[in-house]
C-alpha positions as a printed Julia matrix, in Angstrom:
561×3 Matrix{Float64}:
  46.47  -11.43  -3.26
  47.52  -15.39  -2.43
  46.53  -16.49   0.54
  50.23  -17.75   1.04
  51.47  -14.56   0.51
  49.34  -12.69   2.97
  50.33  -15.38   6.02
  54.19  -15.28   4.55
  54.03  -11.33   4.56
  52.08  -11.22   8.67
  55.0   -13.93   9.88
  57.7   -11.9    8.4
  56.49   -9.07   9.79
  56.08  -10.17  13.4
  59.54  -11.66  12.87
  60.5    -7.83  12.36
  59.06   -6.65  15.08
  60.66   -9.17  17.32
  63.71   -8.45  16.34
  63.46   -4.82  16.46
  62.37   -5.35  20.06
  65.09   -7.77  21.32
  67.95   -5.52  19.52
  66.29   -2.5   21.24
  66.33   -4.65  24.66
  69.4    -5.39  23.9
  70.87   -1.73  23.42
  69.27   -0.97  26.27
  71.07   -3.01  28.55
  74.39   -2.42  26.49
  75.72   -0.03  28.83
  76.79   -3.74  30.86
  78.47   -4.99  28.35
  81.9    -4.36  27.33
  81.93   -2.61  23.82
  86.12   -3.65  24.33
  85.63   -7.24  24.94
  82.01   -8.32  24.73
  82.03   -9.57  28.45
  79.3    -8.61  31.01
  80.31   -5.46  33.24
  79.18   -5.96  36.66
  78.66   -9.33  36.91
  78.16  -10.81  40.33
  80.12  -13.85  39.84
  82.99  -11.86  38.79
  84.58   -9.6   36.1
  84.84   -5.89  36.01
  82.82   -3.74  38.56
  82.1     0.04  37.56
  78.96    2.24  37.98
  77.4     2.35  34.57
  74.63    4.2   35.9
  76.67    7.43  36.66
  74.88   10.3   35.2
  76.67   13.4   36.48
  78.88   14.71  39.9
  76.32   15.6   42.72
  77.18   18.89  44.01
  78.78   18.55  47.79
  77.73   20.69  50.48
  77.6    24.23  50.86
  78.88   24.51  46.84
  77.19   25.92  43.82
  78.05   24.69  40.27
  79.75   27.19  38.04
  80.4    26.31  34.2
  83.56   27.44  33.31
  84.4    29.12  29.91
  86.79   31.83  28.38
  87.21   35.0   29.92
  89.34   38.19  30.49
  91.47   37.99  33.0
  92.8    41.0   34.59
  92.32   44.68  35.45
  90.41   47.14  32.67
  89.74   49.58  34.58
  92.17   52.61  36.11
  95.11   51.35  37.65
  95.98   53.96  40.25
  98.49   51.84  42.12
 100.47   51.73  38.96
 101.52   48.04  39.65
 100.09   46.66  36.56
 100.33   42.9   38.08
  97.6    41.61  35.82
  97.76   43.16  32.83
  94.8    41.42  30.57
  94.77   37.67  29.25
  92.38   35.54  28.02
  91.92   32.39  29.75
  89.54   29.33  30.0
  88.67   27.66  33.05
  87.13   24.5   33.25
  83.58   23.62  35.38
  84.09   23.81  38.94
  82.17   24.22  42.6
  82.67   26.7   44.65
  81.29   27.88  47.92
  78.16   29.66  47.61
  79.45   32.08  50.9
  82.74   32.46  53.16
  83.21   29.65  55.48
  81.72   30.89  57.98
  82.42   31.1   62.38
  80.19   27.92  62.71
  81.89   26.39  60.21
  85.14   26.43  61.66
  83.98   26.01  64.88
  82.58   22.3   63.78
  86.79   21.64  62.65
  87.59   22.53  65.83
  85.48   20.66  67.81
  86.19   17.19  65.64
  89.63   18.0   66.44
  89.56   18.65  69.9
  87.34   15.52  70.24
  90.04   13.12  68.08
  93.22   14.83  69.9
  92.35   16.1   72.32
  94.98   19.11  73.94
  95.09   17.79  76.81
  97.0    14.85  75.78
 100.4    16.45  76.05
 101.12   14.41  71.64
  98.18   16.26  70.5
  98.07   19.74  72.27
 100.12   21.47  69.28
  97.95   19.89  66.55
  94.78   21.76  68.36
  96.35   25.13  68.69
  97.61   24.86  65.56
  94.28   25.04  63.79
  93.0    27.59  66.27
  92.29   31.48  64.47
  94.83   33.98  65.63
  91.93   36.4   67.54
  94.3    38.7   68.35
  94.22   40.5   64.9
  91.4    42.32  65.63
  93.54   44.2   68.12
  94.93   47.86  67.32
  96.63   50.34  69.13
  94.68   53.29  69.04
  91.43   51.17  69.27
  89.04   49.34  71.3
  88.81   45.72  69.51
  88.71   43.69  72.53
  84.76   42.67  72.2
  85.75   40.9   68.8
  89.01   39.48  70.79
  86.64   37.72  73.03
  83.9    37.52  70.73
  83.81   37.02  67.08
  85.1    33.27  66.65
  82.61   31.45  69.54
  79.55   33.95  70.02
  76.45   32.81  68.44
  75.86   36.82  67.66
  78.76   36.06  65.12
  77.89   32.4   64.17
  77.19   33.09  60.4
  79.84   35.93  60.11
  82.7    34.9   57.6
  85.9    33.51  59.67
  89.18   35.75  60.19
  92.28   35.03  61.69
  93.18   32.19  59.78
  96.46   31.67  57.37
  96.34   30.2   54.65
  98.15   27.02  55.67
  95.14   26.91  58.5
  92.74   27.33  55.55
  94.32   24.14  53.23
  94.21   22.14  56.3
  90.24   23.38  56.94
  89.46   21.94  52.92
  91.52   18.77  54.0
  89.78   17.91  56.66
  86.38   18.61  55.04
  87.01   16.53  52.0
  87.52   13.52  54.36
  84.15   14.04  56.52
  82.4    14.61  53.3
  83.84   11.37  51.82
  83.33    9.44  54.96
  79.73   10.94  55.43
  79.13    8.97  51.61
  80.99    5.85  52.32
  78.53    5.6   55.36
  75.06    6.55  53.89
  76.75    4.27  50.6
  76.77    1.1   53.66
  80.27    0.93  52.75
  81.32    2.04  56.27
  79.61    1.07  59.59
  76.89    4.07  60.78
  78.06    6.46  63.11
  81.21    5.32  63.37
  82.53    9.09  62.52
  81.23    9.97  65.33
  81.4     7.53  67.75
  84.33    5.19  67.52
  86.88    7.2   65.86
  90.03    8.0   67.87
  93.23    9.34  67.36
  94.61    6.05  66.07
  91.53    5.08  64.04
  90.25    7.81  61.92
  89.47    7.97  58.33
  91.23    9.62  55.42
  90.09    9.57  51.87
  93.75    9.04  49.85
  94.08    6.13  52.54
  90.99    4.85  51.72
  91.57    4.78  47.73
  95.05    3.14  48.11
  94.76    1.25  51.13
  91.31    0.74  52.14
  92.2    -2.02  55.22
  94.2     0.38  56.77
  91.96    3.16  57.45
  90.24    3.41  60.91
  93.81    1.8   62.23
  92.49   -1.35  60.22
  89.63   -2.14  62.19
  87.11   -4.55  60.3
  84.79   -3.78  62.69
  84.29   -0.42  60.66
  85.68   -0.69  57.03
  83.2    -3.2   56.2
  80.17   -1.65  56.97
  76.41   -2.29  57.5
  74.53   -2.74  54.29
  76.88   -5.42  52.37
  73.71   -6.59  49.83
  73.29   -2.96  48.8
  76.78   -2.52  47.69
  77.15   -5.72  45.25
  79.28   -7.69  47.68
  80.11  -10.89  45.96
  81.34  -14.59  48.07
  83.45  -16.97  45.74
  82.99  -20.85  46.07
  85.58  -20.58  49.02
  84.05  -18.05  51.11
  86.53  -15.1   50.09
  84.55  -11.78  49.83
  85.05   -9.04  47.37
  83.99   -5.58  46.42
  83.89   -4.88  50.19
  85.79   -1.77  49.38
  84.22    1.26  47.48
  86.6     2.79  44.73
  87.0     5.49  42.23
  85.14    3.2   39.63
  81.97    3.6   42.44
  81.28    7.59  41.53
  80.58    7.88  45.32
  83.94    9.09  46.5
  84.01   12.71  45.15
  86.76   14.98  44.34
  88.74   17.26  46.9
  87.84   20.4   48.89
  90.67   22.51  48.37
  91.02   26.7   47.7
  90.08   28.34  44.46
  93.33   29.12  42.06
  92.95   32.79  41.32
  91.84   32.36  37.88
  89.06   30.18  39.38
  88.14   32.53  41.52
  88.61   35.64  39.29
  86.17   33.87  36.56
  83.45   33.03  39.56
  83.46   36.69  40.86
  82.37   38.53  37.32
  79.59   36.03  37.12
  79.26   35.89  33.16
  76.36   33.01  33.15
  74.18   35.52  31.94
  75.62   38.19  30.07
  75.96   37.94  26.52
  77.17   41.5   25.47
  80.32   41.67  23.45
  82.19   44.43  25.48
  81.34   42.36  29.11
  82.16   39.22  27.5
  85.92   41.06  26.31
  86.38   41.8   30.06
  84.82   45.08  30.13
  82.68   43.61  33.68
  83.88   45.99  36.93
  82.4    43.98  39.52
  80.7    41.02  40.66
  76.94   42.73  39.77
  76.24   44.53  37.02
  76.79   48.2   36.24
  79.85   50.59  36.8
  78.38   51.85  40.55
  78.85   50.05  43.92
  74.94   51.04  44.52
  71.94   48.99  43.46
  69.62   50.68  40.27
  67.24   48.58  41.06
  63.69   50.42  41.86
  62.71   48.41  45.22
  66.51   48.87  46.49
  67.84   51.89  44.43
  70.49   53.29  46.03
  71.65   50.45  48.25
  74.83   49.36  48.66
  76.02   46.26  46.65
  78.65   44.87  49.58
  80.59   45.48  52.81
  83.14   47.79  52.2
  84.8    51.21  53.7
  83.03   53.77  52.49
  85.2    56.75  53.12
  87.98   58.15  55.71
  86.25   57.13  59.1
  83.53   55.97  57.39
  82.69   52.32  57.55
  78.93   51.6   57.86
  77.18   55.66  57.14
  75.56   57.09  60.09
  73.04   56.16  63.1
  69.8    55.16  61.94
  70.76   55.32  58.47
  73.17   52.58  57.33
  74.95   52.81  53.86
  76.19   48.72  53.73
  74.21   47.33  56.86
  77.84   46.86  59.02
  80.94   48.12  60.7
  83.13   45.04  60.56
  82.29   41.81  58.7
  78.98   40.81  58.0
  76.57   37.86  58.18
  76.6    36.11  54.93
  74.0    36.29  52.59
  73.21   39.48  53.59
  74.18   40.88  49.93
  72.81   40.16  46.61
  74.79   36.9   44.96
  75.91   37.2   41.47
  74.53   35.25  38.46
  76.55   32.26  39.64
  74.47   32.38  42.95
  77.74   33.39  45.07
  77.65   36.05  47.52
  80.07   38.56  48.96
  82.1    38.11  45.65
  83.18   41.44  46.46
  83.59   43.19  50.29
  83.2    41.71  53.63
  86.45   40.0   53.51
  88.94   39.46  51.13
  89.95   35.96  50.41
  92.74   33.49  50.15
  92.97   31.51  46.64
  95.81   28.78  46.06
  98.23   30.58  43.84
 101.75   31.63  44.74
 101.9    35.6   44.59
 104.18   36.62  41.09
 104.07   40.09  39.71
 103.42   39.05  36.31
 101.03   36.04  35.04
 102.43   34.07  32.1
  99.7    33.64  30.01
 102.15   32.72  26.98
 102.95   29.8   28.36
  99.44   28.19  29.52
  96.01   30.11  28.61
  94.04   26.93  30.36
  93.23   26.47  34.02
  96.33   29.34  35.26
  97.96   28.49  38.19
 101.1    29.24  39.97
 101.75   27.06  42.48
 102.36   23.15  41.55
 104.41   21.34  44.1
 104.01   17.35  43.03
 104.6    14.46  45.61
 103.45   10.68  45.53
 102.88    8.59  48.53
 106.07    6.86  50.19
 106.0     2.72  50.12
 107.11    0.85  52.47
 109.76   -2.16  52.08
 107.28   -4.26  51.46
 105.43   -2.39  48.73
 101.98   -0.77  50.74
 101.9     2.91  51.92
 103.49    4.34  54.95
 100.67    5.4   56.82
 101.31    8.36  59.84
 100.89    7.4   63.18
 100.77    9.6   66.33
 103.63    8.95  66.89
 105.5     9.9   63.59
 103.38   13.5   62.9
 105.64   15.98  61.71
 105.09   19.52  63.41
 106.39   22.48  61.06
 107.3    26.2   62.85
 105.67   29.36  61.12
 107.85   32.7   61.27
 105.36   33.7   63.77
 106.79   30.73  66.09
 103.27   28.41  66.17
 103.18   24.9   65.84
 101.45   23.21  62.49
 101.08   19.47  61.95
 102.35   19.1   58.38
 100.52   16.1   58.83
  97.87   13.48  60.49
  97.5    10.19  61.58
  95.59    7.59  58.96
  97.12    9.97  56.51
  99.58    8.5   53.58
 103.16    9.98  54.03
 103.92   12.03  50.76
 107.95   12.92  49.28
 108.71   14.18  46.46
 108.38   12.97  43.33
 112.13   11.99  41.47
 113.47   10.7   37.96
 111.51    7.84  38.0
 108.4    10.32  36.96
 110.12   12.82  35.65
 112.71   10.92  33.28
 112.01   12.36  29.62
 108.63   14.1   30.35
 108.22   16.95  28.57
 104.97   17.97  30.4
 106.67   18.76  34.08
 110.47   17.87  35.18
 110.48   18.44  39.09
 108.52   18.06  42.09
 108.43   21.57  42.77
 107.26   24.23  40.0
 106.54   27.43  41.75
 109.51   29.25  39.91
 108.72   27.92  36.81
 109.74   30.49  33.62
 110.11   33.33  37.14
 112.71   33.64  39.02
 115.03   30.77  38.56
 117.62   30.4   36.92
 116.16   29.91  33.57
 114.73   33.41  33.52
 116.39   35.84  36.33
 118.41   38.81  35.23
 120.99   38.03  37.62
 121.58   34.22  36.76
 125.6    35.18  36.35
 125.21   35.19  40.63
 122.48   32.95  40.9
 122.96   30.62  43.72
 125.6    32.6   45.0
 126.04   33.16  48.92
 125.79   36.75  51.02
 127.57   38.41  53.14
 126.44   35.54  56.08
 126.65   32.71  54.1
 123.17   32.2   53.02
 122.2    30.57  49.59
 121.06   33.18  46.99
 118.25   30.69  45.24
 116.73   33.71  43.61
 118.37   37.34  43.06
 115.0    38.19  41.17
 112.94   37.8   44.59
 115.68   39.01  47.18
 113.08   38.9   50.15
 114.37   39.14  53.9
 114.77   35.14  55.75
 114.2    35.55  58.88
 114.66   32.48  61.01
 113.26   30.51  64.17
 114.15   27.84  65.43
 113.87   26.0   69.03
 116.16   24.64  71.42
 116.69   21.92  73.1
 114.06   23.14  75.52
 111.78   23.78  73.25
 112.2    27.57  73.44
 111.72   29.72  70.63
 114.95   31.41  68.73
 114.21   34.27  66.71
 116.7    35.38  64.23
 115.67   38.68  62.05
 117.5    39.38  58.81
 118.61   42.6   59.04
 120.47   42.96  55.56
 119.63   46.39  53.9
 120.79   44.18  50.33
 116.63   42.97  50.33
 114.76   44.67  47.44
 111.61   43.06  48.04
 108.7    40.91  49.52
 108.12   38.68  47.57
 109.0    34.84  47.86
 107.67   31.28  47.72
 105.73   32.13  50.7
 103.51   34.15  49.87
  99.91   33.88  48.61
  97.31   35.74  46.86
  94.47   37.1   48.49
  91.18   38.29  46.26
  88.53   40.69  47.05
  87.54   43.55  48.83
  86.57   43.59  52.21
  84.93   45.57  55.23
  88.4    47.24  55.86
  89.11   48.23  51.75
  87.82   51.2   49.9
  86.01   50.52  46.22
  88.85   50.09  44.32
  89.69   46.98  45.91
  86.03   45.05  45.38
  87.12   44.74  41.46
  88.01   40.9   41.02
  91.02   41.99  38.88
  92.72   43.28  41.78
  95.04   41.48  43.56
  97.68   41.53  46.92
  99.61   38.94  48.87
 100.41   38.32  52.55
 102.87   35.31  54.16
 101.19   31.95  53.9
 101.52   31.75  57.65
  99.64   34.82  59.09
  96.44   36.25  59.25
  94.35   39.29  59.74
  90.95   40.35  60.69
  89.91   41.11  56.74
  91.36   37.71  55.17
  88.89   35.0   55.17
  88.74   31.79  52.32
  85.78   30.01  50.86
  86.44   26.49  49.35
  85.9    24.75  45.74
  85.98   21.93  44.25
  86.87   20.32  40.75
  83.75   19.02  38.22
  84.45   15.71  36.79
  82.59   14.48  33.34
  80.73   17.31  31.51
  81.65   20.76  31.08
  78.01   21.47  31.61
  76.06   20.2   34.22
  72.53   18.87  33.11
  68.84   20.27  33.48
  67.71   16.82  34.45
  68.0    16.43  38.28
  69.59   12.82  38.05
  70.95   10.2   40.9
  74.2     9.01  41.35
C-alpha cells in the first residue's frame, strides 16, 4: 500500500477518534445545556438555575415507598352488614410513601413539645393553640370499667412510648402532617446550608418560625424576616452568585433545588386501601382481580407459617370478652393497643395494616364511590384555596395576632391557622372561568348530594321548620350548634328535629382498619366506617403519607439527591 495512503488513513483515523471523544464529552455534560435554547444551565454568572443532577425523591422519615398500580377496590368477601358501601371498582393509584407504622405516643409527644416551646400556654394568645393539639385522654374512660391507668397513662408513659396514638380527631391529625412537613423541610434547608444551623431549635419564636408554602412564595418573610436566619451558613455550597454590584442571588432554595420535598398529609382511602393488600408480590390472577382478604396472605387471621403456625396475624378482639386469650397463653400478644412492629408487615413493609387501631384517611365519608366518573387516584374530598395578596401584590402572612381559632361541636378550641403561615380563601372565577376540569372551590358534593344529583332537588335549599337552610335533603344529618358569648362561655344548642334521616354530612371522615376493640370482620381493608372530623376515640389512630414525584417506580440504584 502507498506510503501516503497509510499516514492519510492513521491521521484520519485519530481525527475519528477525537471527535468521537469530544462529542461523547460533550453529551456528557449535555444535561447543562439547554436542549430549548442552547444556553448553559447553571451558570454562575447568571442564567437558569435547576438541579440537573436529580436522580429520584429520597424517601422522608419514618416512610416506606409503595409503587402504585391497578387494583380492586372494595369488599369481595361476605357482606354481613348489608351496607354494600364499596361495592367493587377498579382503580389505579399512583407511587406514594406511606408510614411504615402508626404515629406513634413519642411521636406526638415531640408536636407537643415544639408547640409548647413556640407558644407556650402560659401566654394567655397561645394557651388555646396548645390545648388544641392535645389528645382527648378521656376516651379511654367507660362506665362499667376501670380505664383510669390509660387516662393517666397511655399518652406520656414511656411503658406506652411506641404504642400507636389515640384520642386524636382528625382535624388534630391534618394539623400533626402539617407541622411535620415543615420540620422535615426546615431540617433539609438546614443540612442543604440554606438556613442557619440550629436555628429550629434555638432561635425560633412565636413570631419567627418557619413554614414551607412561606418559604416557596415568600422566602424573606419566613422566620419574621430575619436575615440573620434565611441566609444561612454554607453560602459556597449552595451556588450563591455576587453580580458586578454586589447584589447576591440564589440565596433562596426553590422547587427547581429537589431539596424541598412534597407534603406530609393523610392517606386518601384508595391510597390506603391499595397499601393494606400489599400486591408487590403477588402475581396470581384471582389476588390480582381483588380476590386478597387481608393485609397477609391466606383466608385465616393465623400465621401457616411452621416457626409461628398458629399465631395471630394482628391486634384484634378475639371473641365476646375476649381480647388478648388467657394468662400465660396469649392469642395476639395484647389487651389494648400494641407496640408497633410487634406484627408481621406486609409485602410493602407496613405493619399493623390490619388491627391495633383503625385509622383516619383524608376522604369525606359517601355511601357510594363514583368510580364512573374518575378510576385514577379516588378521592372525595377536594376543597381548593390559593393564598390571599396583599394590596401591594406579596402574601398575607398570619401573625399572632390575626390566628383564627375555629369551635368543634365538642366546644374545644382549634387554630385554623399559624403564624409564618400564608393566609388561604377560596379560590373564585378568576380560576374557575371556563374550566372544564373543576368549577368551585369546594367539591365535596360533587355528582352526591347537591343539587345536580339529589332526589329531592324540587326542595333543595329550602328552609325547616326553624329556619335553617336545607343545602342537602339527600344527607339530612342533625346541626347542632355552639357558640360563645360575650364571655367566652360555651352555648350549646342540640337539634332536636325528629325530620333527620341520617348521619352523614360534610363532616365526617373515613376511618380504615381494624383495631384492638373490632372483631375479624373489620381487619379486611375493604371495610369501611366514619366518625365526626372533630372527635376521637381510644381505637382511631392515623399514620401519614406522602406523594412520589418523577418515576412511577423507584430505582434499584441507591442514588443522591
Amino acid at each position: 500500500m502507498d506510503m501516503k495512503k497509510v499516514v492519510t488513513f492513521k491521521v484520519l483515523l485519530v481525527l475519528a477518534v477525537f471527535a468521537a471523544i469530544t462529542s461523547c464529552k460533550k453529551s456528557s455534560s449535555s444535561k447543562n445545556s439547554s436542549r430549548a435554547t442552547g444556553w448553559n444551565i447553571n451558570d454562575r454568572e447568571g442564567g437558569f438555575q435547576y438541579n440537573t443532577d436529580f436522580r429520584e425523591q429520597e424517601t422522608s422519615p419514618g416512610l416506606v415507598f409503595v409503587e402504585g398500580g391497578t387494583f380492586t377496590k372494595g369488599r369481595v368477601q361476605d357482606d354481613v352488614m348489608h351496607d354494600w358501601n364499596n361495592t367493587p371498582t377498579q382503580q389505579h393509584v399512583q407511587s406514594f410513601y406511606m408510614d411504615e407504622t402508626e404515629v406513634t405516643n413519642m411521636m406526638y409527644l415531640e408536636y407537643l413539645d415544639w408547640i409548647k416551646r413556640v407558644y407556650p400556654p402560659t401566654d394567655e394568645n397561645f394557651r388555646a393553640i396548645y390545648l388544641g393539639a392535645l389528645p382527648d385522654t378521656l376516651v379511654w374512660r367507660n362506665r362499667l370499667g376501670y380505664n383510669e391507668i390509660m387516662t393517666e397513662n397511655y399518652l406520656r408513659h414511656p411503658g406506652y412510648a411506641e404504642y400507636p396514638v389515640v384520642g386524636v380527631s382528625w382535624i388534630q391529625a391534618v394539623e400533626f402532617a402539617n407541622w411535620r412537613s415543615d420540620r422535615v423541610n426546615e431540617y433539609n434547608l438546614e443540612k442543604a446550608g440554606y438556613l442557619k444551623r440550629d436555628a429550629k431549635t434555638k432561635e425560633v419564636t412565636a413570631e419567627s418560625n418557619f413554614n414551607t408554602d412561606t418559604y416557596i412564595n415568600a422566602p424573606s418573610l419566613t422566620y419574621g424576616g430575619n436575615e440573620d436566619i434565611i441566609n444561612g451558613d454554607d453560602r459556597a455550597r449552595r451556588g450563591e452568585r455576587v453580580d458586578a454590584d454586589g447584589n447576591r442571588s440564589n440565596i433562596y432554595a426553590t422547587v427547581e433545588t429537589g431539596i424541598i420535598t412534597p407534603k406530609y398529609r393523610l392517606p386518601t382511602e384508595t391510597e390506603w386501601e391499595y397499601a393494606a393488600l400489599g400486591l408487590s408480590e403477588i402475581r396470581s390472577y384471582n389476588l390480582y382481580r381483588g380476590r386478597k382478604k387481608y393485609p397477609w396472605d391466606g383466608q385465616y387471621t393465623r400465621s401457616g407459617k411452621r416457626k409461628i403456625r398458629g399465631d395471630q396475624m394482628a391486634n384484634f378482639k378475639q371473641g365476646k370478652g375476649d381480647y388478648g386469650g388467657i394468662a400465660g397463653w396469649s392469642d395476639d400478644g395484647a389487651d389494648i393497643t400494641n407496640k408497633v412492629k410487634s406484627y408481621e408487615a406486609n409485602d410493602y413493609g407496613l405493619y399493623d395494616m390490619a388491627g391495633n387501631v383503625a385509622e383516619w384517611v383524608a376522604d369525606v365519608y359517601r355511601p357510594i364511590v363514583d368510580a364512573e366518573f374518575n378510576d385514577f387516584n379516588y378521592y372525595r374530598g377536594n376543597v381548593y384555596t390559593k393564598n390571599a395578596i396583599n394590596e401591594d401584590g406579596s402574601v398575607k402572612i398570619i401573625t399572632p395576632e390575626s390566628i383564627v381559632y375555629d369551635t368543634t361541636s365538642t366546644g374545644k378550641l382549634v387554630a385554623r391557622n399559624l403564624p409564618g403561615e400564608i393566609l388561604q380563601v377560596p379560590i373564585d372565577e378568576n380560576e374557575t372561568y371556563l374550566r372544564t376540569n373543576f368549577d368551585k372551590s369546594n367539591e365535596i358534593n360533587f355528582r352526591d348530594g347537591d343539587k345536580r344529583s339529589s332526589r329531592y332537588f324540587e326542595s333543595f335549599n329550602e328552609e325547616d321548620e326553624k329556619g335553617t337552610s336545607q343545602t342537602s335533603m339527600m344527607y339530612n344529618s342533625p346541626k347542632h350548634g355552639i357558640t360563645r358569648d360575650s364571655l367566652g362561655n360555651i352555648i350549646r344548642e342540640y337539634d332536636k328535629n325528629n325530620n333527620r334521616t341520617s348521619l352523614i354530612n360534610d363532616e365526617v371522615r373515613v376511618y380504615k382498619g381494624g383495631s384492638w376493640k373490632d372483631r375479624e370482620y373489620w381487619l379486611d381493608p375493604a371495610q369501611r366506617r366514619y366518625f365526626p372530623q372533630d372527635m376521637a376515640t381510644d381505637y382511631i389512630g392515623f399514620r401519614c403519607a406522602m406523594s412520589r414525584v418523577g418515576s412511577k417506580s423507584k430505582s434499584k440504584n441507591k442514588t443522591k439527591n
